[in-house]
Structures are given as C-alpha cells and as structure tokens.
Tab-separated table of C-alpha atoms in Angstrom:
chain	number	residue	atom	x	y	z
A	1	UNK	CA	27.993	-32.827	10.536
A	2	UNK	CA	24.475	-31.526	10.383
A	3	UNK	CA	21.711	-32.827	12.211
A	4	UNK	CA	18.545	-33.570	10.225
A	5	UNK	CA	17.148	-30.625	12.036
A	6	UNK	CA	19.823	-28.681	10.781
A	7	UNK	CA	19.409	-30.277	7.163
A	8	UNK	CA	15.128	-29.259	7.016
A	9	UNK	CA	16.162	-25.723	8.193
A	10	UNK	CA	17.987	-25.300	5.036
A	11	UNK	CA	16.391	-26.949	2.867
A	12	UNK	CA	12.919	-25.469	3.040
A	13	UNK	CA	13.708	-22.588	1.623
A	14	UNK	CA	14.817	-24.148	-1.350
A	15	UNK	CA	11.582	-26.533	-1.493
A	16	UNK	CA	9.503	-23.679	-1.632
A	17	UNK	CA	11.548	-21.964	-4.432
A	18	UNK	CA	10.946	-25.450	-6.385
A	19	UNK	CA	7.225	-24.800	-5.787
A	20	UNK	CA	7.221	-21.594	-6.766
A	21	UNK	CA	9.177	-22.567	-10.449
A	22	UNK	CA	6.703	-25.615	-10.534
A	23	UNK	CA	3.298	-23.063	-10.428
A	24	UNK	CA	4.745	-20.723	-12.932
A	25	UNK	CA	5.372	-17.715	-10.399
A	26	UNK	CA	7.484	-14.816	-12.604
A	27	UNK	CA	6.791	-11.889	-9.976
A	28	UNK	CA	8.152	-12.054	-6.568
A	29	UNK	CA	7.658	-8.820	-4.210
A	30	UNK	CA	9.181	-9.112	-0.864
A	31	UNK	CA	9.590	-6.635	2.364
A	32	UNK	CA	12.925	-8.123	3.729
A	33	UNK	CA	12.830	-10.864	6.294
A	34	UNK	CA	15.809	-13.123	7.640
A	35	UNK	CA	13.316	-16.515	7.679
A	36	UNK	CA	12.784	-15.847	3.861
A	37	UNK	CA	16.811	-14.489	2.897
A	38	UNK	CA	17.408	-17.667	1.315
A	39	UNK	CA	14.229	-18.069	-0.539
A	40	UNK	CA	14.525	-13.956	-1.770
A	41	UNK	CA	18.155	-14.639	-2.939
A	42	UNK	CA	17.014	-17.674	-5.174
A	43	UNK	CA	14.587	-15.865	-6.146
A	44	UNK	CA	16.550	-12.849	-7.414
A	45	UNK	CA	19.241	-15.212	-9.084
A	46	UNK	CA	16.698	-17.102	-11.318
A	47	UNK	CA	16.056	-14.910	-14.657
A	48	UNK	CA	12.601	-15.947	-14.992
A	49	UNK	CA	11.204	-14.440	-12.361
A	50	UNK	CA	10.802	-10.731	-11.139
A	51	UNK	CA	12.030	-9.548	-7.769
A	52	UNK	CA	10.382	-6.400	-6.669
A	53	UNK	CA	11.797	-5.348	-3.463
A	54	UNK	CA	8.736	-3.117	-1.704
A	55	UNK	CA	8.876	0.105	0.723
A	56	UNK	CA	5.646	-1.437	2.562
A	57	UNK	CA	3.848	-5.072	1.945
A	58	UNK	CA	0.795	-3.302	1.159
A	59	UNK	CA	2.042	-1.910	-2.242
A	60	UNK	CA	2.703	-6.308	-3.142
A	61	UNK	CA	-0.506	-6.390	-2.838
A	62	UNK	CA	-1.369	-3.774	-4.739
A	63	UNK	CA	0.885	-4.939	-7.608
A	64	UNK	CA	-0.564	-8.330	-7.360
A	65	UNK	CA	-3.147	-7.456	-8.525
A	66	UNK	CA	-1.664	-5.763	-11.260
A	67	UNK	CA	0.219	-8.826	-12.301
A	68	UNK	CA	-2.829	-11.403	-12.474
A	69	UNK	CA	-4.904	-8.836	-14.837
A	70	UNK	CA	-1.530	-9.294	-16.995
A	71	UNK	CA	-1.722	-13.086	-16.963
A	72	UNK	CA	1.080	-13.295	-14.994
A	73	UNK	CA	1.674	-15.604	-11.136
A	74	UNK	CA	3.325	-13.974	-8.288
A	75	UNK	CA	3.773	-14.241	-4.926
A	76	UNK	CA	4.474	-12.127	-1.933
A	77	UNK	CA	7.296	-12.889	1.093
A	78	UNK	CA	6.713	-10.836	4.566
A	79	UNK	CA	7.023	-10.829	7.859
A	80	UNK	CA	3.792	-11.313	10.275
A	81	UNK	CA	4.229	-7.443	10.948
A	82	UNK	CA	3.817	-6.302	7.470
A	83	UNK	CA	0.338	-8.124	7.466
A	84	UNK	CA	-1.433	-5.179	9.204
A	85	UNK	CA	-0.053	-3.177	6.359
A	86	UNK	CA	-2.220	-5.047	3.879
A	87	UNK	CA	-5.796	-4.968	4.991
A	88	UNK	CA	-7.170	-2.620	2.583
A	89	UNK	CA	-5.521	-3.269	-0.169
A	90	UNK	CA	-6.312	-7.271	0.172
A	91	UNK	CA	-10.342	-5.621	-0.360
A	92	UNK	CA	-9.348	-5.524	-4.286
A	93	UNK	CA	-8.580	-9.294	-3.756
A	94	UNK	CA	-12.149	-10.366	-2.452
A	95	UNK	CA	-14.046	-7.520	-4.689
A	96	UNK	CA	-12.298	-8.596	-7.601
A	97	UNK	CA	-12.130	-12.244	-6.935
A	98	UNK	CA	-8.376	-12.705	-7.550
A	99	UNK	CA	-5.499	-14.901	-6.672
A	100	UNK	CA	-3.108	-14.380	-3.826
A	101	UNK	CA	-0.162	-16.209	-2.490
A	102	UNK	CA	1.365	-14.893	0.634
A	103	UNK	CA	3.915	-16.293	2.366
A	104	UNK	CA	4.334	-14.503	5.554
A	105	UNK	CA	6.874	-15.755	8.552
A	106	UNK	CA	5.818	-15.671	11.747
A	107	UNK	CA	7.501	-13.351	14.752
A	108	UNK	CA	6.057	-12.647	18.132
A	109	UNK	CA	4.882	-15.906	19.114
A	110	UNK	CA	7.323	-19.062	19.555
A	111	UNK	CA	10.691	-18.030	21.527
A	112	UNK	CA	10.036	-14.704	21.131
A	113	UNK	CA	12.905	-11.996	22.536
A	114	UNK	CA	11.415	-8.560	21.361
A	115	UNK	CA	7.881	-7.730	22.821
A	116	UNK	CA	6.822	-5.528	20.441
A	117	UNK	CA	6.475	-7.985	17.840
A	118	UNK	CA	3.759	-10.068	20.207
A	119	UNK	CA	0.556	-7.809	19.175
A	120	UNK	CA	0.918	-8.483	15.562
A	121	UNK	CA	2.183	-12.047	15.476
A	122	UNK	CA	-0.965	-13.107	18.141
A	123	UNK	CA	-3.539	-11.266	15.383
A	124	UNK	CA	-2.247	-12.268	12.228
A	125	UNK	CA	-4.251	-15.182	11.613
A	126	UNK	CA	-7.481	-13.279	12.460
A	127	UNK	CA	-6.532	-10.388	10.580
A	128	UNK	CA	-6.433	-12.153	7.615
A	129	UNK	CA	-9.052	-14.214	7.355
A	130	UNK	CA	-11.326	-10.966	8.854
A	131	UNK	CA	-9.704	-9.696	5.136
A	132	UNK	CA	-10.875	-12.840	3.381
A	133	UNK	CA	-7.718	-14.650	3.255
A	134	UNK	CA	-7.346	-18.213	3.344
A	135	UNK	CA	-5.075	-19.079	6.148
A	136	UNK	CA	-2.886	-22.459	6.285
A	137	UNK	CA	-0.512	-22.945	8.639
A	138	UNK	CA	2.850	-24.900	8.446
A	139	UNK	CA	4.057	-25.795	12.017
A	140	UNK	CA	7.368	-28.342	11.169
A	141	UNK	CA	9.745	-27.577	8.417
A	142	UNK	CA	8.552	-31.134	6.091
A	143	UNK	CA	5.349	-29.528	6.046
A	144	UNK	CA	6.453	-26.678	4.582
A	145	UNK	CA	6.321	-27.788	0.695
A	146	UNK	CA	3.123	-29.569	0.844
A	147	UNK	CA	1.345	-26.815	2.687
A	148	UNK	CA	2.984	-24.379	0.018
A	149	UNK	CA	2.187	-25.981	-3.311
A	150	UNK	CA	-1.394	-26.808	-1.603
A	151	UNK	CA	-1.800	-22.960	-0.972
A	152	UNK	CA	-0.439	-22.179	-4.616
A	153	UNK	CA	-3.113	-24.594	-6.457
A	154	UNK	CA	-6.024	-23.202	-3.786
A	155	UNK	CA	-5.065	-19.418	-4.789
A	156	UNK	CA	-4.356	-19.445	-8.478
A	157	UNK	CA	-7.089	-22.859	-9.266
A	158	UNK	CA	-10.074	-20.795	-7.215
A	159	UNK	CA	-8.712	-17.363	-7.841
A	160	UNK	CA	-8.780	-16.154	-4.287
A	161	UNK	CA	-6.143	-15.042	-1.822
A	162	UNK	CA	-4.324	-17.542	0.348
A	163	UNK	CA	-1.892	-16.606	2.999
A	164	UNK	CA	0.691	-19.603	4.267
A	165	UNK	CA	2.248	-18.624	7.977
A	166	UNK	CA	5.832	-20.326	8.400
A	167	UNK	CA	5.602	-20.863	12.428
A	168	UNK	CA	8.384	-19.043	14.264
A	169	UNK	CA	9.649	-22.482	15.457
A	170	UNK	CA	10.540	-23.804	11.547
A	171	UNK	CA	12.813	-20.606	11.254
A	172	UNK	CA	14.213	-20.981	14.763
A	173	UNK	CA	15.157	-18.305	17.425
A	174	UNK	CA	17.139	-15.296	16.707
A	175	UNK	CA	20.669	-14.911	18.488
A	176	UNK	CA	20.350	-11.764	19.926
A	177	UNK	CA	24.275	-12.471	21.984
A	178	UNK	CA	26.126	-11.079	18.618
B	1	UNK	CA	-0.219	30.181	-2.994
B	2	UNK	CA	0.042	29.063	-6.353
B	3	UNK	CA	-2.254	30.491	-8.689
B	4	UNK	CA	-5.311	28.235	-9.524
B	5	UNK	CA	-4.990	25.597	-12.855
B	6	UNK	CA	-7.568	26.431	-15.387
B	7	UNK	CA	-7.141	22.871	-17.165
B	8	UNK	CA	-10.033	21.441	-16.990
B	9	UNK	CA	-9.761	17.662	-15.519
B	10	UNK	CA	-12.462	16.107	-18.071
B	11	UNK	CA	-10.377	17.604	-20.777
B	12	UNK	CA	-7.073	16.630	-19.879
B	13	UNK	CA	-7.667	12.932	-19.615
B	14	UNK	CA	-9.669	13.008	-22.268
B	15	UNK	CA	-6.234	14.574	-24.626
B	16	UNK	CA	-4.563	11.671	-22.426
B	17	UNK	CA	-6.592	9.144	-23.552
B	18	UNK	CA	-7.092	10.129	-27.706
B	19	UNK	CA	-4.267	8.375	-29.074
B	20	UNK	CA	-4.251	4.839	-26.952
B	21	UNK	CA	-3.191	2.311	-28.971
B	22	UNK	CA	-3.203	-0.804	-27.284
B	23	UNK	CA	-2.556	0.643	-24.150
B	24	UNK	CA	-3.682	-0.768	-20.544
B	25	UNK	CA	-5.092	1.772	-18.419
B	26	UNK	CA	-5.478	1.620	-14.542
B	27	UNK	CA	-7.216	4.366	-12.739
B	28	UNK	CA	-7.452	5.385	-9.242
B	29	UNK	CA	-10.247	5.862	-7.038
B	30	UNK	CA	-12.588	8.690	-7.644
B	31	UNK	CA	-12.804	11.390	-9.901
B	32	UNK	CA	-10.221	9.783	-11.874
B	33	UNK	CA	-11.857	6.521	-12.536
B	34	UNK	CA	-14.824	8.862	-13.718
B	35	UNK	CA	-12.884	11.149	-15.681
B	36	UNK	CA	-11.205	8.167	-17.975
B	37	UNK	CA	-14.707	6.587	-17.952
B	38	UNK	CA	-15.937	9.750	-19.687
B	39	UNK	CA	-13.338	10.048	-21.781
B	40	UNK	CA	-14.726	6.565	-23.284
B	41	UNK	CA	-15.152	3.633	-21.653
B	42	UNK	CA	-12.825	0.355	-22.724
B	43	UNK	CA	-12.612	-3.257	-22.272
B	44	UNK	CA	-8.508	-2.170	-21.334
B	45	UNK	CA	-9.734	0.125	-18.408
B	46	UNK	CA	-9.096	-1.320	-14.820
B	47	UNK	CA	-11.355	0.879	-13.074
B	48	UNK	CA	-10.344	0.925	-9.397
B	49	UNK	CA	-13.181	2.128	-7.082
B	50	UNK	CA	-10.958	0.890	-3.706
B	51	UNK	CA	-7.298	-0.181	-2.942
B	52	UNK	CA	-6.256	4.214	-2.405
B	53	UNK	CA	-2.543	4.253	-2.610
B	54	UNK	CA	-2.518	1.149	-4.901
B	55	UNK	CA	-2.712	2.202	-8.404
B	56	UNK	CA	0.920	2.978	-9.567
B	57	UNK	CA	1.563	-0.103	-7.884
B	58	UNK	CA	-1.127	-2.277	-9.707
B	59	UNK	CA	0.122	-0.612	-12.835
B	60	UNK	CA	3.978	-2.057	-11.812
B	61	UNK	CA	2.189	-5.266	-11.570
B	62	UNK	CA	0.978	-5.030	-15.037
B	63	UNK	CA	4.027	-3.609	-16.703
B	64	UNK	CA	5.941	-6.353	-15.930
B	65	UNK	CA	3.191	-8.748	-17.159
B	66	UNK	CA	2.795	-7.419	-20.161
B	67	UNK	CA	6.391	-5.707	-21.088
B	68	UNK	CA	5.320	-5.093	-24.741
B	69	UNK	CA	2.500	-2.994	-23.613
B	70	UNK	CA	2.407	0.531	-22.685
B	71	UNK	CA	0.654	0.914	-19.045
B	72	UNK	CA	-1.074	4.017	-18.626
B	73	UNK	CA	-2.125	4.974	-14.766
B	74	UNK	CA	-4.284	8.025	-14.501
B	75	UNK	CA	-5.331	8.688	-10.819
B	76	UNK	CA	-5.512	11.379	-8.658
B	77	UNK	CA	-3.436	13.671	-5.974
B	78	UNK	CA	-4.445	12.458	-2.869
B	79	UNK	CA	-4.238	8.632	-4.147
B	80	UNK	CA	-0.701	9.045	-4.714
B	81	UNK	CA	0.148	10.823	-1.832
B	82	UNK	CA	-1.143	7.709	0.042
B	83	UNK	CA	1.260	5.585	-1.993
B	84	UNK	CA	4.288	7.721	-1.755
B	85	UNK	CA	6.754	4.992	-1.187
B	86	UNK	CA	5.194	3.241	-4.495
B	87	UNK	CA	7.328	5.837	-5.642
B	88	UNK	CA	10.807	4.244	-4.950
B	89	UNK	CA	9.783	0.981	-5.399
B	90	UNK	CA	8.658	2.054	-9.439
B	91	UNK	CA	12.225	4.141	-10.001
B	92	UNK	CA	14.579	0.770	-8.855
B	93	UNK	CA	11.990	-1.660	-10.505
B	94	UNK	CA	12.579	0.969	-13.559
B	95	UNK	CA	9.667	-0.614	-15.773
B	96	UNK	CA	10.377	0.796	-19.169
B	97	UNK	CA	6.767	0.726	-19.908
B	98	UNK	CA	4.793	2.667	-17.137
B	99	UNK	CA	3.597	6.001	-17.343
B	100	UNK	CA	2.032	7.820	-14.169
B	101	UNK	CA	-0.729	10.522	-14.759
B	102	UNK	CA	-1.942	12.528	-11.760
B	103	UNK	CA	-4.788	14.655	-11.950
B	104	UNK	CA	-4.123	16.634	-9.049
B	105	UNK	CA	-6.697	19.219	-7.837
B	106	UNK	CA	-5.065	19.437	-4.954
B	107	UNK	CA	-7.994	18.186	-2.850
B	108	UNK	CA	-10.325	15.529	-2.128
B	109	UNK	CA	-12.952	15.934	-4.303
B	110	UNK	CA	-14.715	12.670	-2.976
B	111	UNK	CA	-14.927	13.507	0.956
B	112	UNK	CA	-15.621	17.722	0.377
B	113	UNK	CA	-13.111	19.408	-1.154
B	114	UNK	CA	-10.561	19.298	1.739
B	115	UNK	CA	-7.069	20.481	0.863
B	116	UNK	CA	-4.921	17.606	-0.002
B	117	UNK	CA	-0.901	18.439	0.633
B	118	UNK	CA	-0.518	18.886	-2.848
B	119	UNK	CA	-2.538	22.297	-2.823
B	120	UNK	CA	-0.402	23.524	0.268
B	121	UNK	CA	2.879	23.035	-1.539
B	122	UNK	CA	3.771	19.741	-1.714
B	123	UNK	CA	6.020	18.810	-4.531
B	124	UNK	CA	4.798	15.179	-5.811
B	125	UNK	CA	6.717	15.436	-9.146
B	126	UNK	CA	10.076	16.827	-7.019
B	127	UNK	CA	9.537	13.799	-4.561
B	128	UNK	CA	9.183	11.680	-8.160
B	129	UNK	CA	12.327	12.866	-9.589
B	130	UNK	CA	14.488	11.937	-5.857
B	131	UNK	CA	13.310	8.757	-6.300
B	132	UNK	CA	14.837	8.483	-9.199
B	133	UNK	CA	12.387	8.605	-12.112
B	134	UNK	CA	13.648	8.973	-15.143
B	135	UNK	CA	11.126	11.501	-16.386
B	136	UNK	CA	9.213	13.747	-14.001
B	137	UNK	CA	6.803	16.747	-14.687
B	138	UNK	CA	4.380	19.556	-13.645
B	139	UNK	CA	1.701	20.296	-15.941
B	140	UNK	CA	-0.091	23.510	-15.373
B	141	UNK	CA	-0.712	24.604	-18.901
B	142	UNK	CA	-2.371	23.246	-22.431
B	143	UNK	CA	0.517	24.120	-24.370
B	144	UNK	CA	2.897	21.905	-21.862
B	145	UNK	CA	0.270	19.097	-21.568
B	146	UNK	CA	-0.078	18.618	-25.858
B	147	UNK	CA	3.966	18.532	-25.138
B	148	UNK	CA	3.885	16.081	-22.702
B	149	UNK	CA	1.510	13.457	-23.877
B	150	UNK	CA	4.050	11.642	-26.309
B	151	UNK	CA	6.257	11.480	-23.098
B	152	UNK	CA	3.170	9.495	-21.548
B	153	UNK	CA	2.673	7.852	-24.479
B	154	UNK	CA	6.611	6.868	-25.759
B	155	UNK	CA	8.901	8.092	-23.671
B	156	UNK	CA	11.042	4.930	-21.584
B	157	UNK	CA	9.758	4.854	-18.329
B	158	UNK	CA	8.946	5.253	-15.823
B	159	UNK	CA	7.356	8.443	-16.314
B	160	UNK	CA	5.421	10.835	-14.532
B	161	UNK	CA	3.245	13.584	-14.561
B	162	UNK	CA	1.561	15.706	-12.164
B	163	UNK	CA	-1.305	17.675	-13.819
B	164	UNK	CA	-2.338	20.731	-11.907
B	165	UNK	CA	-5.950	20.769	-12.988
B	166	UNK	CA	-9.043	22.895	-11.898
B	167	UNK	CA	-10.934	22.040	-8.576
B	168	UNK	CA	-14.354	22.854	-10.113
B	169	UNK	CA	-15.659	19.320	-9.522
B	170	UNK	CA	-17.234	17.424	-13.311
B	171	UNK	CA	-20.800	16.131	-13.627
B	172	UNK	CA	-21.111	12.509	-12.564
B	173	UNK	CA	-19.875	9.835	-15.089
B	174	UNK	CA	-20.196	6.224	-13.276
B	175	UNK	CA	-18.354	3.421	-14.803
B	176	UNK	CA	-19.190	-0.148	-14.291
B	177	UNK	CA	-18.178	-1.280	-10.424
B	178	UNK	CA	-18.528	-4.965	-10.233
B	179	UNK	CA	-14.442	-5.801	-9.230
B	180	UNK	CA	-15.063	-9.272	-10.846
B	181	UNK	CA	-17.148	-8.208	-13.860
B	182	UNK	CA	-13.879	-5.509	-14.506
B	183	UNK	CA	-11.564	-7.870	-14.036
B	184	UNK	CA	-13.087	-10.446	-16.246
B	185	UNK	CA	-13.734	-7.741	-19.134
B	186	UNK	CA	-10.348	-6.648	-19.238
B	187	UNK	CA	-8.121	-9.559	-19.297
B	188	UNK	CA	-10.430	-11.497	-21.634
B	189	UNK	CA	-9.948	-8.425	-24.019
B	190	UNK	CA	-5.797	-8.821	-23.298
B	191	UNK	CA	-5.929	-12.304	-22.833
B	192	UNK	CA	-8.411	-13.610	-24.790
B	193	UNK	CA	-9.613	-17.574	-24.070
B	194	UNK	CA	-6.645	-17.666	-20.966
B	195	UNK	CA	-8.169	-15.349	-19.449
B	196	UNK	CA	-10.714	-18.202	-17.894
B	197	UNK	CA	-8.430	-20.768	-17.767
C-alpha cells in the first residue's frame, strides 16, 4: 500500500502534465532530469505536443523564443544546473518582452549527496531573477499544480519569463546504495 | 590555408533573399542581421542583435510553430560555432522546414576581425553532416551558390549551408533594434489580430 506521501510523489508529475494540456503548451524542450522522467515521458507520448530533447538548456531558450514568434506555447524542463547555462540567452526574453515557462528541479540543496551540485543549486534563485526571471517556488508536492498553472497564466498572460523551482525535498533523495 | 572567397557577403544574402515567398527569416547577430536588412527590410525578419549561439535554435522554435512555412536562418560563422550542439538537436528534431545559411568570413567582424575557427580549418558543414543533416554544403563559388539556393529554398530539411564569403567588411546598414517593437512587427504580420491577444 502506498502512503499518501508516496501517492503526491507520483502524482505531481502527472498534475503538471494536466496543466501543461490545459494552457495549450505544443513544444516541450527538456535536458534530461530523473525529478521530471515522468513528466518528459507524458510528454513525448501525447501527439499534440513537441518534445525536443536539447544538447544544453540554453539552446530551449533559444528556441523559445522561436516558438512564441510562431504563435505557439512551450515550456522548458531542467535541472537547477542547467540554469547557469541560460543567462544570456534569457536577455532575448526581457529585450523582447516574451513568455517563458521554466520548470527547473532543484539539486544541491535538501539531502544533498554530491557536493558539486551545492554552488549552483544555492544561486539559482538569484541567478534568475538577476536575468529577469520571475521566480516561484513550490516547497510540498500539493503545491506543485497551483504554483504551476499560476506560473503558466503569469508567463504567457504578461508575456514575460517565469521560472517554477520543484524543491529537492518534493522529488526526494537519490539512492546512491544501487 | 584556403584560398580567400571572393563572394561578396551583401550579395549573397541578397541572391538568398530574392525569391522569399512567405518565408520567416531569423538572423544572427551582426553582420548578418545587417546584411538581410540591406537586402530589404521585412515585417517577416526577426532581427537578432543578442542571444549568439541562439539563432538555428530560435529558427527550430519557429519551424515547428509554423510547419507550413519555410524558415530561413541566415547568420554568421562565429554565431554558429557558439551553438554547435544546436546542431544535433536540429538533425533528431529533423524539421522538414528549416534551412541554415551561414555567412562565414571566417572571423569576427564585430570585435576586429579576429580569426574565428572556421578560417583555421574548421569544418562547420562536415560537423553538420555527422550530426546527421540531411543536406549539408560549402559554398565558395557563384555558380554553386545560384545551385544551392532552391536547396535553401525547397529542399526537405533540415538544410545547411556554409557560405565562404569575403572578409572585406560592408558599409553599415542598421535595422530596427527595439526586441519588443521586432517582435511585435513580425508576428502581427504572421499572426495577424492573435498576435496581441
């Protein structure tokens, strides 16, 4: 039997794909990360959307950009690390007043085993908004859909960039034993 | 060495840019921004002045928007080279409907003419083709350029070209800069009343 911990862990992932259907989202570019697997493999399975799978999260910014002057929604799914990668290109976002949903998960700062992913997670938050992002935070997994269709109707209503950060404790810590 | 292009960069986007249809252009930073703003400018041009290493990318973006459009991105050497894994991503996204343009010089015409990789051997189109691209070119002469624009034009993409042009640097053509006035330009042009919704 599942404990209703157990039961939000799974089923966020599927709330936010919901949200994403809900706002119209049709391009989804994503740097691999385990907290979003779920989210990137209901993504890839549903026909109206897009899954662009990216070499570095900066280029899903880039092509971001590229979908909103085509009238289309997307969204990007990263890891805190990958949001160093980004800081330039998210300067097309403020110049050019567009919309931006990010959807980063957090690493380096709840439970943490590998060190080297402390610098990044502790700055990501400042990074971002020092790039003009709007940053929202969603600490417990029931938050996570509210915070997430908030965040959608703040970026794509206002047409400006708006980064969620799934705390490391909603995805949990990694088993490093196997 | 290889021996020095004598296309002329003004010219060649100019030819690019004759025949566009209903095509959406994106252009990178610098001289080739200027360049396809000389050639004539358009409501359809998405001028980028920032963002280096983002323009094939943008152009992905838009592709997929807008699959019964041809994308056109024009931009220049050093720009790509930036975005070099933009190059993978574009051959397994395989957008039918993107065409790639570099105007490579070989240097950076913007910061003083320093050599760029491309001018010390670098093979951008090779590096194109390994990534799996289903159309990849050098340019160094007129006659191969007239034969390659209806690839940039109509051939199923993604396609690229690098265009080994002259590094004699053009007079200065300065297209409008305001991000939000550009953006709002071109996709009320390709969107027409949505594009304020």
């Amino acid at each position: 039997m599942q404990t209703d911990q157990q039961t939000r862990a799974t089923v966020w992932p599927d709330q936010i794909f919901d949200v994403l259907k809900e706002t119209g989202v049709t391009q989804v570019a994503y740097v691999p990360d385990a907290g979003h697997s779920k989210l990137i493999n209901r993504c890839e399975a549903e026909k109206s959307m897009h899954t662009v799978s990216l070499t570095s999260e900066e280029e899903g910014v880039a092509m971001l950009a590229g979908s909103w002057m085509g009238g289309a929604k997307g969204v990007l799914l990263m890891q805190s690390s990958g949001v160093g990668n980004c800081i330039n290109m998210l300067s097309m976002f403020q110049e050019c007043r567009l919309p931006l949903l990010m959807l980063v998960t957090m690493r380096g700062v709840w439970g943490e085993f590998n060190p080297w992913q402390v610098p990044m997670g502790g700055s990501t938050a400042a990074a971002l908004t020092g790039a003009g992002v709007i940053v929202h935070s969603a600490e417990r997994a029931e938050d996570i859909r509210d915070t997430v269709h908030a965040s959608a109707l703040l970026a794509f209503q206002t047409s400006r960039p708006v980064a969620v950060l799934i705390q490391q404790r909603v995805i949990g810590f990694k088993n490093w034993s196997k | 060495m290889k021996k020095q292009s004598a296309l002329d960069r003004r010219k060649v986007v100019a030819a690019l840019l004759a025949d566009r249809g209903d095509a959406l252009v994106v252009t990178g930073l610098g001289s080739p921004t200027y360049d396809t703003y000389a050639a004539g400018d358009h409501d359809l041009n998405f001028y980028l002045w920032g963002g280096m290493g983002g323009a094939a990318m943008v152009g992905l973006g838009l592709a997929l928007a807008q699959p019964k459009r041809r994308v056109l991105v024009i931009t220049g050497d050093g720009e790509m080279l930036m975005g070099l894994g933009s190059l993978a991503t574009i051959a397994v996204a395989a957008p039918k409907n993107l065409a790639i343009a570099v105007i490579d010089n070989g240097h950076y015409g913007e910061t003083g003419m320093q050599r760029a990789h491309t001018g010390r051997g670098v093979d951008i189109t090779g590096m194109a083709k390994a990534a799996g691209f289903k159309s990849a070119t050098t340019i160094r002469t007129q006659a191969a350029l007239k034969l390659w624009i209806s690839k940039f034009h109509r051939q199923s993409g993604p396609v690229f070209g690098d265009i080994k042009v002259s590094a004699v640097a053009a007079p200065m053509a300065l297209p409008l800069r305001d991000g939000t006035a550009i953006k709002h330009r071109f996709r009320t042009a390709l969107l027409g009343s949505k594009a304020l919704e």
